Structure formats: structure tokens, C-alpha cells
Short mmCIF file of C-alpha atoms in Angstrom, two decimals:
data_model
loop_
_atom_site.label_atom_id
_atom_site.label_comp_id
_atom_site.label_asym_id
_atom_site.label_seq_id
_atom_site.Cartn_x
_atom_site.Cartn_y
_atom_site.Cartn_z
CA UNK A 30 13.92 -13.26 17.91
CA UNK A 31 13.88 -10.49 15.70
CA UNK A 32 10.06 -9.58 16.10
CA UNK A 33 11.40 -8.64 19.89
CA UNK A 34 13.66 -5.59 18.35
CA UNK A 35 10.13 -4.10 16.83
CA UNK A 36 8.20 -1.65 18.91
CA UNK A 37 5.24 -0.25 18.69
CA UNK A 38 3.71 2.94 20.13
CA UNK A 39 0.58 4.60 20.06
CA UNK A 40 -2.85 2.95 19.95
CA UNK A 41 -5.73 2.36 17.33
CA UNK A 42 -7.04 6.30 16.62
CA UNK A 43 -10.87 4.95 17.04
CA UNK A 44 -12.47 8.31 16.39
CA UNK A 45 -10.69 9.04 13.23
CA UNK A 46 -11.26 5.63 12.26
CA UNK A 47 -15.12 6.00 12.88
CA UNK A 48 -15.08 9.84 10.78
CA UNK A 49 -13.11 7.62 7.57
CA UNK A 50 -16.10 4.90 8.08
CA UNK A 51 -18.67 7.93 8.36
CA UNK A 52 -16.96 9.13 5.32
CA UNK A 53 -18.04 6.07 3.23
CA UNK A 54 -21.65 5.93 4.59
CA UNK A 55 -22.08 9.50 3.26
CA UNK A 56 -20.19 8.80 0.26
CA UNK A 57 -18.34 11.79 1.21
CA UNK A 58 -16.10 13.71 -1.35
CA UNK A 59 -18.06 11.86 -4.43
CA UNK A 60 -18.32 13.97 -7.66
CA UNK A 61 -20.07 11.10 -9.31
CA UNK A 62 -17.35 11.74 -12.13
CA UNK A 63 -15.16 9.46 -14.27
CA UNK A 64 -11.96 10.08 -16.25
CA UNK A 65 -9.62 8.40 -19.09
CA UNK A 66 -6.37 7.18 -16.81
CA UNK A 67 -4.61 9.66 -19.72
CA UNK A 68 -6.09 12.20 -17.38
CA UNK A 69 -3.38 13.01 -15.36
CA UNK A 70 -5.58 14.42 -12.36
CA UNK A 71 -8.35 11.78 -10.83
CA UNK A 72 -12.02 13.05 -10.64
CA UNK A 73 -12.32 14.75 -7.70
CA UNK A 74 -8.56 14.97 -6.47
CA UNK A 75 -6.55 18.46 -5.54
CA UNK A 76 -2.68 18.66 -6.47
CA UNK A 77 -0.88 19.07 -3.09
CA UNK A 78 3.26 19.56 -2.67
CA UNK A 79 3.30 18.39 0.56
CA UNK A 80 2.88 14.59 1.35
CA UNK A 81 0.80 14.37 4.18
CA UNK A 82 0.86 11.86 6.51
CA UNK A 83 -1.87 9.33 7.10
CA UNK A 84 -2.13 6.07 9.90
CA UNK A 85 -4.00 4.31 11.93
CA UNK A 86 -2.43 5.82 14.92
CA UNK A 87 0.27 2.79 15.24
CA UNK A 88 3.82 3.22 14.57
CA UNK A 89 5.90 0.74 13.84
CA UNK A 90 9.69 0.91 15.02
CA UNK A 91 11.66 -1.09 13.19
CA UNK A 92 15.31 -1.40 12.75
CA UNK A 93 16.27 -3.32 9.93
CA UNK A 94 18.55 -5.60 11.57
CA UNK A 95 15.17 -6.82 12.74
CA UNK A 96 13.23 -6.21 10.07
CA UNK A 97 12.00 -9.51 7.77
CA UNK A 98 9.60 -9.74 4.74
CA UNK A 99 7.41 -12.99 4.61
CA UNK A 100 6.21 -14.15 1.32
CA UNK A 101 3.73 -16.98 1.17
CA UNK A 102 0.58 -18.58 0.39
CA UNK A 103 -0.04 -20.20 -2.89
CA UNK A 104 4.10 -20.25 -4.23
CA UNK A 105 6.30 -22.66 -5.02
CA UNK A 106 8.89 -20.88 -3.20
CA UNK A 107 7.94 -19.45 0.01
CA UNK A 108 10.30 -17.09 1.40
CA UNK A 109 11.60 -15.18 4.76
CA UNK A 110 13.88 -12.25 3.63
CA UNK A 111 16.40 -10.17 6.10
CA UNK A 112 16.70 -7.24 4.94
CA UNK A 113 20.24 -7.23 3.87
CA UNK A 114 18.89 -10.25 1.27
CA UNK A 115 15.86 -8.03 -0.13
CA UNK A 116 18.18 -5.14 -0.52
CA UNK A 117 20.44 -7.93 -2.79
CA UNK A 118 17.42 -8.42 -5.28
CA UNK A 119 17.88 -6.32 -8.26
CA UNK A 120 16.93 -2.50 -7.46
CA UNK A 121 14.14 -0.76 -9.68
CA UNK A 122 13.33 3.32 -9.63
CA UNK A 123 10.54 4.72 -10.74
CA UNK A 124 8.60 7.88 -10.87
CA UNK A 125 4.91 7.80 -10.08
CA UNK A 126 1.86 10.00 -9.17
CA UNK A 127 -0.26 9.31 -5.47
CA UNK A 128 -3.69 9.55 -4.86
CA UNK A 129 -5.20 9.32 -2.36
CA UNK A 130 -8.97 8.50 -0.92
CA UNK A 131 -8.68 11.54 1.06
CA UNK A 132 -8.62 13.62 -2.43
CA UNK A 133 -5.16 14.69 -2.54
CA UNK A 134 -3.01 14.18 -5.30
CA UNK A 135 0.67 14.31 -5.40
CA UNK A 136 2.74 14.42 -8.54
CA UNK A 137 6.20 12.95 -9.56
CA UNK A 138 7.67 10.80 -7.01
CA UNK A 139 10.49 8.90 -6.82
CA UNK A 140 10.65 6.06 -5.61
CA UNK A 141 13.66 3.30 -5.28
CA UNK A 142 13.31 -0.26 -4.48
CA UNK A 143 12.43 -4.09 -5.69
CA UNK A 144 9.91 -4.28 -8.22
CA UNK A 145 6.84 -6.71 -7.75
CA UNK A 146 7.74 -8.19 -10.66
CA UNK A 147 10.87 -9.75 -9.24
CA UNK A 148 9.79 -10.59 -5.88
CA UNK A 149 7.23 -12.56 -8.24
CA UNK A 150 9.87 -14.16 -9.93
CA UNK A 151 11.78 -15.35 -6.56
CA UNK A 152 8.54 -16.70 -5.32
CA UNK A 153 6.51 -18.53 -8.27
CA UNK A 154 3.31 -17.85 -7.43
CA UNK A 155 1.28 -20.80 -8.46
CA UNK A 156 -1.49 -21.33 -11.19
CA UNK A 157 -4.26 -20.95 -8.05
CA UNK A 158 -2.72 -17.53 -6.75
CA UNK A 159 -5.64 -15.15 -7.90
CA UNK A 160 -4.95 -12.51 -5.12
CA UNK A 161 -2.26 -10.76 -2.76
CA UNK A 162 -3.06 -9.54 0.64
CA UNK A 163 -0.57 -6.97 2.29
CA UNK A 164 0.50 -7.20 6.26
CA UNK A 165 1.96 -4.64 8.05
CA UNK A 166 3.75 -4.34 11.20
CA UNK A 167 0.83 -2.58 12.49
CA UNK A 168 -1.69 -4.81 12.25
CA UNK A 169 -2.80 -3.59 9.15
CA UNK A 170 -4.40 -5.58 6.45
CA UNK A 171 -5.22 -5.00 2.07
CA UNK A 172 -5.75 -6.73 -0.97
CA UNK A 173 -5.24 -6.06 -4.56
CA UNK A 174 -5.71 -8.89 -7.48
CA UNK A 175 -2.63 -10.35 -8.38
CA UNK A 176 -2.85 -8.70 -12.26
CA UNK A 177 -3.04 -5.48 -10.60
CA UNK A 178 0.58 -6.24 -8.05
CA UNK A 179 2.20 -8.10 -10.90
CA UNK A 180 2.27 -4.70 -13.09
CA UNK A 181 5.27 -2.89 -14.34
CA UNK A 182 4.70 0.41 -12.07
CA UNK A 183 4.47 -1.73 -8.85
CA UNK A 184 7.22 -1.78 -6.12
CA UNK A 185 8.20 -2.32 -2.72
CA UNK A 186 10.34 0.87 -1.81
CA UNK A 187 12.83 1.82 0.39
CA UNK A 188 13.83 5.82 -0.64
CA UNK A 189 11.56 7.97 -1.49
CA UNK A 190 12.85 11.94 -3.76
CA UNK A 191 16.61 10.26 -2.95
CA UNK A 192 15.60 9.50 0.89
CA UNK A 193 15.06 6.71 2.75
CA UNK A 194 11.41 6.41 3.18
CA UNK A 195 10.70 7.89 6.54
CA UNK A 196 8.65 5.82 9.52
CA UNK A 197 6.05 7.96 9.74
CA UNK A 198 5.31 7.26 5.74
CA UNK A 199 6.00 3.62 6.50
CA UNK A 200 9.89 2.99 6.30
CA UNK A 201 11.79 0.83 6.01
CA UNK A 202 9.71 -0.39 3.14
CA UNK A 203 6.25 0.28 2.02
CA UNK A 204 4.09 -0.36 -0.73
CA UNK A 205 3.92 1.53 -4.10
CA UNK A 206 1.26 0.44 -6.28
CA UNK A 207 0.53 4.32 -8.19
CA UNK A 208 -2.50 2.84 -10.18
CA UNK A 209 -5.17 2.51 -7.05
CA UNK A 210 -5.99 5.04 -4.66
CA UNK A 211 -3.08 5.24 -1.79
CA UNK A 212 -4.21 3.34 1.27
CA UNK A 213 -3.91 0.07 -1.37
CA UNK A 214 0.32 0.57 -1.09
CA UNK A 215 0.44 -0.62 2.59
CA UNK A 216 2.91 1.03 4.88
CA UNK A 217 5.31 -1.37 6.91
CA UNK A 218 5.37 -4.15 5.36
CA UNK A 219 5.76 -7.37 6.62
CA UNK A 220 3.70 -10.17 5.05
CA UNK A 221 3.10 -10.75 1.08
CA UNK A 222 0.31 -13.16 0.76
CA UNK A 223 -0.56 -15.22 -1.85
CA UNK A 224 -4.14 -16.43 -1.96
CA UNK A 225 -6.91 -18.52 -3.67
CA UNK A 226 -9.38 -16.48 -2.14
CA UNK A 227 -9.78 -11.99 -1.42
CA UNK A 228 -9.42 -11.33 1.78
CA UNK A 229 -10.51 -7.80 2.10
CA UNK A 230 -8.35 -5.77 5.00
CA UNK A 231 -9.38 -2.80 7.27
CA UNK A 232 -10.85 -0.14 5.33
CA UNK A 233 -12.00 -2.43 2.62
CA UNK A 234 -14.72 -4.42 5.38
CA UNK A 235 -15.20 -0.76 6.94
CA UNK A 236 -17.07 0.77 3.38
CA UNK A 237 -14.26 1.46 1.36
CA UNK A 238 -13.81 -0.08 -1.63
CA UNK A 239 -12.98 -3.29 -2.74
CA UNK A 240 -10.59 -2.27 -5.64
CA UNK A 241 -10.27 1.33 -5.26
CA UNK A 242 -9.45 2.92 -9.14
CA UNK A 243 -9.12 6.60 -8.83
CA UNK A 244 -10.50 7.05 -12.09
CA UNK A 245 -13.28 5.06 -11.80
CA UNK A 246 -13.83 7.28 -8.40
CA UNK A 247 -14.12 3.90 -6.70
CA UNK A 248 -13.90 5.05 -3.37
CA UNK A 249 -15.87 3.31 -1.01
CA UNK A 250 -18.11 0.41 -1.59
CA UNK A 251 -21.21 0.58 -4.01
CA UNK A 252 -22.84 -2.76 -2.77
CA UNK A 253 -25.94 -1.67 -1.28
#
């Protein structure tokens, strides 16, 4: 089987994972502040040139020959995509701002890949669909409406500034949605979900928040 050409190394990093969580119980790096999205720079966010590199502390290895995308749920046309057939769907570039929880910023990037829009289209979600949950190769788990994955600036990319996305930034293909804070664009993708119901993933049930605008400041969770 394919899934047998996929490695994975490294392990869970439990204390940073505690610090992030820490993080949200101290509402840590909160200016209280809100901004028009025609404000180019989030409340609260630093420009940066770099693009630093955040996981969980697994990392997937995964050659494309064994790579697959499954897309499922509520659609009327499930699909399981090698990548040779995603890289057939029609190609869409784009040049987006990042931001991300950790209150870096990072301007103009280009990406190259399949829009949501027409993985949408191959799928047909159906009238029920209300959400989209994002599975990675490493075990990693978020959720974003469906309004929010169905919009124009939304892809699933491959290259990244004319380079194939590298695996420590979650190549061969990660998530690019430029419109909610970063750790929303999953790295590694493997599963597209279509649900009735949210399902929210790891940080999301660990304080973060649900929906995460960086304009909004939404950060972590303001339930009590």
C-alpha cells in the first residue's frame, strides 16, 4: 500500500505543546485591538522576512508516488487522488500575506497549486456540508466553515516563491487559506472532510480559537 512508503520521525514535542496551551490560558500576546481587514498588518503582528518554521514535532516523509488526497464526507463525489491526478486539476497562483498566532507576519507569497474552489467543484459538496475538517499525515487535525474554504484566496499548494513547498513547511502540499491566522492552512495534507457537524482539531480543543480572524485578534478561545 502506499501509506507503507510514508515515514514518520520524531515524536509529539509535549512541552512546547503545553507553553502554546499556557499561551492561551494567559491570553498571551493579546493587545485587546481590532482592525479593518484593509489594514494590511493584523493587531498585534510583527513583519518578519524569514518564514519560520512551526510543528508539532512530527515529520511527515512523503514521496509522492505515495502520496494520496482523500476527499469525503457529505459529497456527491467522494474522491481518492494520486498525486499525478491532483497535479492534472487546473493549476491556480496566487499571492497572499501569513499570519500567524505566534504574531509574525509575512508579506507577499507565492503560492502555486489547486484552488479550493475546484477541488469543490470535483467533489459536490452536498446541501448538508456546513464545515471542512483538515487531516494531515501527522496526525494533525482543523476546521474552518465551508464559506470560509470555498473563497477565492483559498488553495491547496504545492510551490511556494517558485519552489516546491519544502517538508519541513509541509510539502508536498499544504494548506493556504491567507484570511485566518496560519495554523488554520494545515501542513501535510491528507484528508478533506466534509461535515454536518465542527469538529474542532488540536489547538482548537487546547484554547485556541475556534475560527481564528487575525483582525478580529481571535486568537485563542473567549468562552469562559
Amino acid at each position: 500500500m502506499a501509506d507503507d512508503d510514508v515515514t514518520l520521525s520524531g515524536g509529539i514535542k509535549g512541552k512546547l505543546v503545553d507553553s502554546k496551551q499556557k499561551w492561551a490560558e494567559e491570553g498571551r500576546l493579546l493587545t485587546g485591538k481590532t482592525a479593518a481587514p484593509s489594514e494590511r498588518l493584523p493587531p498585534g503582528q510583527r513583519l518578519v522576512e524569514t518564514w519560520p518554521v512551526l510543528d508539532l514535532g512530527i515529520k511527515p516523509e512523503i514521496p509522492t508516488h505515495a502520496w494520496r488526497l482523500f476527499v469525503d464526507g457529505e459529497v456527491e463525489t467522494p474522491a481518492t487522488l494520486s498525486w499525478d491526478e491532483f497535479k492534472s486539476l487546473p493549476k491556480t497562483e496566487l499571492t497572499t500575506d501569513i499570519h500567524c498566532v505566534t504574531a509574525w507576519s509575512r508579506y507577499d507569497n507565492r503560492w502555486e497549486g489547486v484552488s479550493a474552489r475546484d477541488l469543490i467543484a470535483l467533489v459536490k459538496p452536498k446541501a448538508s456540508a456546513q464545515h471542512v475538517i483538515f487531516h494531515s499525515y501527522d496526525t494533525y487535525k482543523t476546521n474552518v466553515p465551508l464559506a470560509d474554504f470555498a473563497a477565492d484566496d483559498v488553495m491547496l499548494a504545492w510551490n511556494w516563491n517558485g519552489e516546491p513547498i519544502s517538508r519541513e513547511h509541509g510539502g508536498p502540499l499544504r494548506m493556504v487559506l491567507p484570511k485566518l491566522y496560519f495554523w488554520k492552512s494545515a501542513k501535510w495534507i491528507k484528508r478533506i472532510e466534509f461535515s454536518v457537524f465542527d469538529k474542532p482539531g488540536f489547538w482548537e480543543i487546547r484554547g485556541y480559537h475556534n475560527y481564528g480572524d487575525p483582525w478580529r485578534e481571535q486568537r485563542y478561545d473567549d468562552e469562559p
